[in-house]
Amino acid sequence: MKIRVIGTKEECEVAKRYYNGLREHSQTKSVSVSKFYPCRGSAELFRVYIEVEYYDEPGAGGEVKQTDATALDLRTIDNAHVSSIQRRRKS
């Protein structure tokens, strides 16, 4: 799976931590996370490129359930994103 994340540096850092954390998950075969790249025409937005490879067979590295890392960590990313938006509005 190839993913491009676009957001503030703080938001991209949260995504980098999340995807780097998938290295520890038993169903994940490999994870590659790029450095930050600035978005053209913006001083505030950055890009991060991510590649995640999962085992093809269920149980090859451990069975993945929605209650595992996926659901919890996606909520963590969403909460961090909402928090950063709220902080920007207060400024």
Short mmCIF file of N, CA and C in Angstrom, two decimals:
data_model
loop_
_atom_site.label_atom_id
_atom_site.label_comp_id
_atom_site.label_asym_id
_atom_site.label_seq_id
_atom_site.Cartn_x
_atom_site.Cartn_y
_atom_site.Cartn_z
N MET A 1 0.85 -1.15 0.00
CA MET A 1 0.00 0.00 0.00
C MET A 1 0.91 1.23 0.00
N LYS A 2 0.60 2.18 -0.88
CA LYS A 2 1.35 3.44 -0.92
C LYS A 2 0.41 4.55 -0.50
N ILE A 3 0.92 5.41 0.37
CA ILE A 3 0.10 6.47 0.96
C ILE A 3 0.88 7.78 0.88
N ARG A 4 0.18 8.84 0.51
CA ARG A 4 0.77 10.18 0.57
C ARG A 4 -0.02 10.97 1.59
N VAL A 5 0.68 11.49 2.59
CA VAL A 5 0.05 12.29 3.64
C VAL A 5 0.42 13.74 3.38
N ILE A 6 -0.57 14.63 3.36
CA ILE A 6 -0.33 16.06 3.19
C ILE A 6 -0.95 16.77 4.38
N GLY A 7 -0.17 17.63 5.02
CA GLY A 7 -0.67 18.38 6.16
C GLY A 7 0.41 19.29 6.71
N THR A 8 0.14 19.87 7.86
CA THR A 8 1.15 20.68 8.52
C THR A 8 2.29 19.76 8.95
N LYS A 9 3.41 20.33 9.32
CA LYS A 9 4.54 19.51 9.75
C LYS A 9 4.14 18.67 10.97
N GLU A 10 3.36 19.27 11.86
CA GLU A 10 2.90 18.56 13.07
C GLU A 10 2.00 17.37 12.68
N GLU A 11 1.10 17.58 11.75
CA GLU A 11 0.20 16.51 11.32
C GLU A 11 0.97 15.39 10.62
N CYS A 12 1.94 15.76 9.81
CA CYS A 12 2.76 14.76 9.13
C CYS A 12 3.61 13.98 10.13
N GLU A 13 4.06 14.65 11.17
CA GLU A 13 4.85 13.97 12.21
C GLU A 13 3.99 12.93 12.93
N VAL A 14 2.74 13.25 13.20
CA VAL A 14 1.83 12.29 13.83
C VAL A 14 1.65 11.07 12.92
N ALA A 15 1.47 11.30 11.63
CA ALA A 15 1.32 10.20 10.67
C ALA A 15 2.59 9.36 10.62
N LYS A 16 3.76 10.01 10.63
CA LYS A 16 5.02 9.27 10.61
C LYS A 16 5.14 8.37 11.83
N ARG A 17 4.79 8.89 13.01
CA ARG A 17 4.86 8.07 14.23
C ARG A 17 3.91 6.89 14.14
N TYR A 18 2.70 7.14 13.63
CA TYR A 18 1.72 6.07 13.51
C TYR A 18 2.24 4.95 12.60
N TYR A 19 2.67 5.32 11.40
CA TYR A 19 3.10 4.31 10.44
C TYR A 19 4.41 3.65 10.86
N ASN A 20 5.31 4.37 11.51
CA ASN A 20 6.50 3.73 12.05
C ASN A 20 6.13 2.71 13.13
N GLY A 21 5.06 3.00 13.86
CA GLY A 21 4.58 2.08 14.90
C GLY A 21 4.04 0.78 14.33
N LEU A 22 3.62 0.79 13.07
CA LEU A 22 3.13 -0.44 12.44
C LEU A 22 4.23 -1.46 12.24
N ARG A 23 5.48 -1.04 12.33
CA ARG A 23 6.60 -1.98 12.20
C ARG A 23 6.51 -3.07 13.28
N GLU A 24 5.95 -2.73 14.42
CA GLU A 24 5.85 -3.66 15.54
C GLU A 24 4.65 -4.59 15.42
N HIS A 25 3.73 -4.32 14.51
CA HIS A 25 2.51 -5.12 14.40
C HIS A 25 2.83 -6.44 13.69
N SER A 26 2.29 -7.51 14.20
CA SER A 26 2.63 -8.84 13.68
C SER A 26 2.16 -9.08 12.25
N GLN A 27 1.16 -8.37 11.77
CA GLN A 27 0.65 -8.58 10.41
C GLN A 27 1.43 -7.77 9.37
N THR A 28 2.30 -6.87 9.81
CA THR A 28 3.04 -5.99 8.91
C THR A 28 4.35 -6.62 8.49
N LYS A 29 4.56 -6.68 7.19
CA LYS A 29 5.79 -7.25 6.64
C LYS A 29 6.89 -6.18 6.59
N SER A 30 6.56 -4.97 6.08
CA SER A 30 7.55 -3.90 6.01
C SER A 30 6.86 -2.54 5.98
N VAL A 31 7.60 -1.52 6.45
CA VAL A 31 7.11 -0.14 6.46
C VAL A 31 8.25 0.77 6.03
N SER A 32 7.95 1.68 5.13
CA SER A 32 8.92 2.68 4.68
C SER A 32 8.26 4.05 4.81
N VAL A 33 8.93 4.98 5.50
CA VAL A 33 8.40 6.33 5.71
C VAL A 33 9.45 7.33 5.23
N SER A 34 9.04 8.24 4.34
CA SER A 34 9.98 9.22 3.78
C SER A 34 10.23 10.37 4.75
N LYS A 35 11.14 11.23 4.35
CA LYS A 35 11.35 12.48 5.08
C LYS A 35 10.24 13.45 4.69
N PHE A 36 10.23 14.63 5.31
CA PHE A 36 9.25 15.66 4.98
C PHE A 36 9.65 16.34 3.66
N TYR A 37 8.65 16.58 2.83
CA TYR A 37 8.86 17.36 1.61
C TYR A 37 7.89 18.53 1.65
N PRO A 38 8.36 19.76 1.43
CA PRO A 38 7.43 20.90 1.41
C PRO A 38 6.53 20.83 0.19
N CYS A 39 5.28 21.20 0.33
CA CYS A 39 4.35 21.29 -0.80
C CYS A 39 4.67 22.56 -1.59
N ARG A 40 4.64 22.43 -2.88
CA ARG A 40 4.92 23.60 -3.72
C ARG A 40 3.88 24.69 -3.49
N GLY A 41 4.34 25.91 -3.36
CA GLY A 41 3.44 27.04 -3.22
C GLY A 41 2.89 27.24 -1.82
N SER A 42 3.39 26.48 -0.84
CA SER A 42 2.89 26.63 0.53
C SER A 42 4.05 26.56 1.51
N ALA A 43 4.04 27.48 2.45
CA ALA A 43 5.06 27.45 3.50
C ALA A 43 4.60 26.63 4.69
N GLU A 44 3.30 26.26 4.72
CA GLU A 44 2.74 25.54 5.88
C GLU A 44 2.51 24.06 5.64
N LEU A 45 2.35 23.64 4.38
CA LEU A 45 2.00 22.26 4.10
C LEU A 45 3.20 21.43 3.66
N PHE A 46 3.21 20.18 4.13
CA PHE A 46 4.29 19.25 3.82
C PHE A 46 3.68 17.93 3.36
N ARG A 47 4.54 17.09 2.75
CA ARG A 47 4.13 15.75 2.30
C ARG A 47 5.04 14.73 2.93
N VAL A 48 4.48 13.55 3.18
CA VAL A 48 5.24 12.39 3.63
C VAL A 48 4.74 11.21 2.80
N TYR A 49 5.66 10.41 2.29
CA TYR A 49 5.29 9.23 1.51
C TYR A 49 5.54 7.98 2.33
N ILE A 50 4.56 7.09 2.32
CA ILE A 50 4.60 5.90 3.16
C ILE A 50 4.30 4.68 2.30
N GLU A 51 5.02 3.60 2.54
CA GLU A 51 4.72 2.31 1.92
C GLU A 51 4.62 1.28 3.03
N VAL A 52 3.50 0.56 3.03
CA VAL A 52 3.28 -0.49 4.02
C VAL A 52 2.98 -1.78 3.26
N GLU A 53 3.65 -2.84 3.63
CA GLU A 53 3.39 -4.15 3.04
C GLU A 53 2.94 -5.09 4.14
N TYR A 54 1.78 -5.67 3.94
CA TYR A 54 1.21 -6.62 4.89
C TYR A 54 1.41 -8.03 4.38
N TYR A 55 1.39 -8.99 5.29
CA TYR A 55 1.41 -10.40 4.88
C TYR A 55 0.12 -10.70 4.13
N ASP A 56 0.22 -11.48 3.05
CA ASP A 56 -0.94 -11.80 2.22
C ASP A 56 -1.91 -12.75 2.90
N GLU A 57 -1.41 -13.70 3.63
CA GLU A 57 -2.26 -14.72 4.23
C GLU A 57 -2.63 -14.33 5.65
N PRO A 58 -3.92 -14.42 5.99
CA PRO A 58 -4.30 -14.18 7.39
C PRO A 58 -3.55 -15.16 8.28
N GLY A 59 -3.00 -14.65 9.34
CA GLY A 59 -2.29 -15.51 10.28
C GLY A 59 -0.81 -15.68 9.96
N ALA A 60 -0.35 -15.20 8.78
CA ALA A 60 1.06 -15.35 8.43
C ALA A 60 1.95 -14.61 9.42
N GLY A 61 1.49 -13.46 9.85
CA GLY A 61 2.24 -12.71 10.85
C GLY A 61 1.39 -12.49 12.08
N GLY A 62 0.19 -13.02 12.08
CA GLY A 62 -0.77 -12.81 13.15
C GLY A 62 -2.03 -12.22 12.56
N GLU A 63 -3.16 -12.60 13.06
CA GLU A 63 -4.42 -12.13 12.49
C GLU A 63 -4.70 -10.70 12.92
N VAL A 64 -5.12 -9.87 11.98
CA VAL A 64 -5.44 -8.47 12.27
C VAL A 64 -6.93 -8.35 12.50
N LYS A 65 -7.29 -7.69 13.58
CA LYS A 65 -8.69 -7.42 13.88
C LYS A 65 -8.87 -5.92 13.94
N GLN A 66 -10.07 -5.45 13.67
CA GLN A 66 -10.35 -4.01 13.69
C GLN A 66 -10.03 -3.41 15.06
N THR A 67 -10.11 -4.20 16.11
CA THR A 67 -9.83 -3.68 17.45
C THR A 67 -8.34 -3.60 17.74
N ASP A 68 -7.52 -4.14 16.83
CA ASP A 68 -6.07 -4.07 17.02
C ASP A 68 -5.58 -2.66 16.74
N ALA A 69 -4.37 -2.55 16.25
CA ALA A 69 -3.73 -1.26 16.02
C ALA A 69 -4.52 -0.36 15.09
N THR A 70 -5.22 -0.92 14.12
CA THR A 70 -5.87 -0.09 13.10
C THR A 70 -6.85 0.90 13.69
N ALA A 71 -7.86 0.43 14.39
CA ALA A 71 -8.92 1.33 14.88
C ALA A 71 -8.37 2.31 15.91
N LEU A 72 -7.62 1.83 16.87
CA LEU A 72 -7.11 2.69 17.93
C LEU A 72 -6.19 3.76 17.38
N ASP A 73 -5.24 3.38 16.53
CA ASP A 73 -4.28 4.35 16.04
C ASP A 73 -4.88 5.33 15.05
N LEU A 74 -5.88 4.89 14.28
CA LEU A 74 -6.54 5.84 13.39
C LEU A 74 -7.30 6.89 14.19
N ARG A 75 -7.88 6.50 15.32
CA ARG A 75 -8.52 7.49 16.20
C ARG A 75 -7.47 8.45 16.76
N THR A 76 -6.30 7.94 17.10
CA THR A 76 -5.23 8.78 17.62
C THR A 76 -4.82 9.83 16.59
N ILE A 77 -4.67 9.41 15.34
CA ILE A 77 -4.33 10.37 14.27
C ILE A 77 -5.43 11.40 14.12
N ASP A 78 -6.69 10.94 14.10
CA ASP A 78 -7.81 11.85 13.95
C ASP A 78 -7.85 12.85 15.11
N ASN A 79 -7.66 12.38 16.33
CA ASN A 79 -7.67 13.26 17.50
C ASN A 79 -6.54 14.28 17.43
N ALA A 80 -5.37 13.88 16.98
CA ALA A 80 -4.25 14.81 16.85
C ALA A 80 -4.56 15.85 15.79
N HIS A 81 -5.19 15.42 14.70
CA HIS A 81 -5.54 16.35 13.63
C HIS A 81 -6.55 17.37 14.13
N VAL A 82 -7.59 16.92 14.83
CA VAL A 82 -8.61 17.82 15.37
C VAL A 82 -7.97 18.78 16.36
N SER A 83 -7.07 18.28 17.21
CA SER A 83 -6.41 19.13 18.19
C SER A 83 -5.59 20.22 17.52
N SER A 84 -4.88 19.87 16.43
CA SER A 84 -4.06 20.87 15.77
C SER A 84 -4.93 21.93 15.10
N ILE A 85 -6.08 21.53 14.57
CA ILE A 85 -7.00 22.50 13.97
C ILE A 85 -7.53 23.44 15.04
N GLN A 86 -7.90 22.88 16.19
CA GLN A 86 -8.41 23.71 17.27
C GLN A 86 -7.36 24.70 17.77
N ARG A 87 -6.09 24.25 17.85
CA ARG A 87 -5.02 25.15 18.29
C ARG A 87 -4.83 26.29 17.29
N ARG A 88 -4.92 25.98 15.99
CA ARG A 88 -4.75 27.02 14.97
C ARG A 88 -5.87 28.04 15.04
N ARG A 89 -7.09 27.60 15.33
CA ARG A 89 -8.22 28.52 15.41
C ARG A 89 -8.09 29.47 16.60
N LYS A 90 -7.50 29.00 17.68
CA LYS A 90 -7.32 29.83 18.88
C LYS A 90 -6.26 30.90 18.67
N SER A 91 -5.31 30.63 17.75
CA SER A 91 -4.21 31.58 17.52
C SER A 91 -4.65 32.83 16.82
#
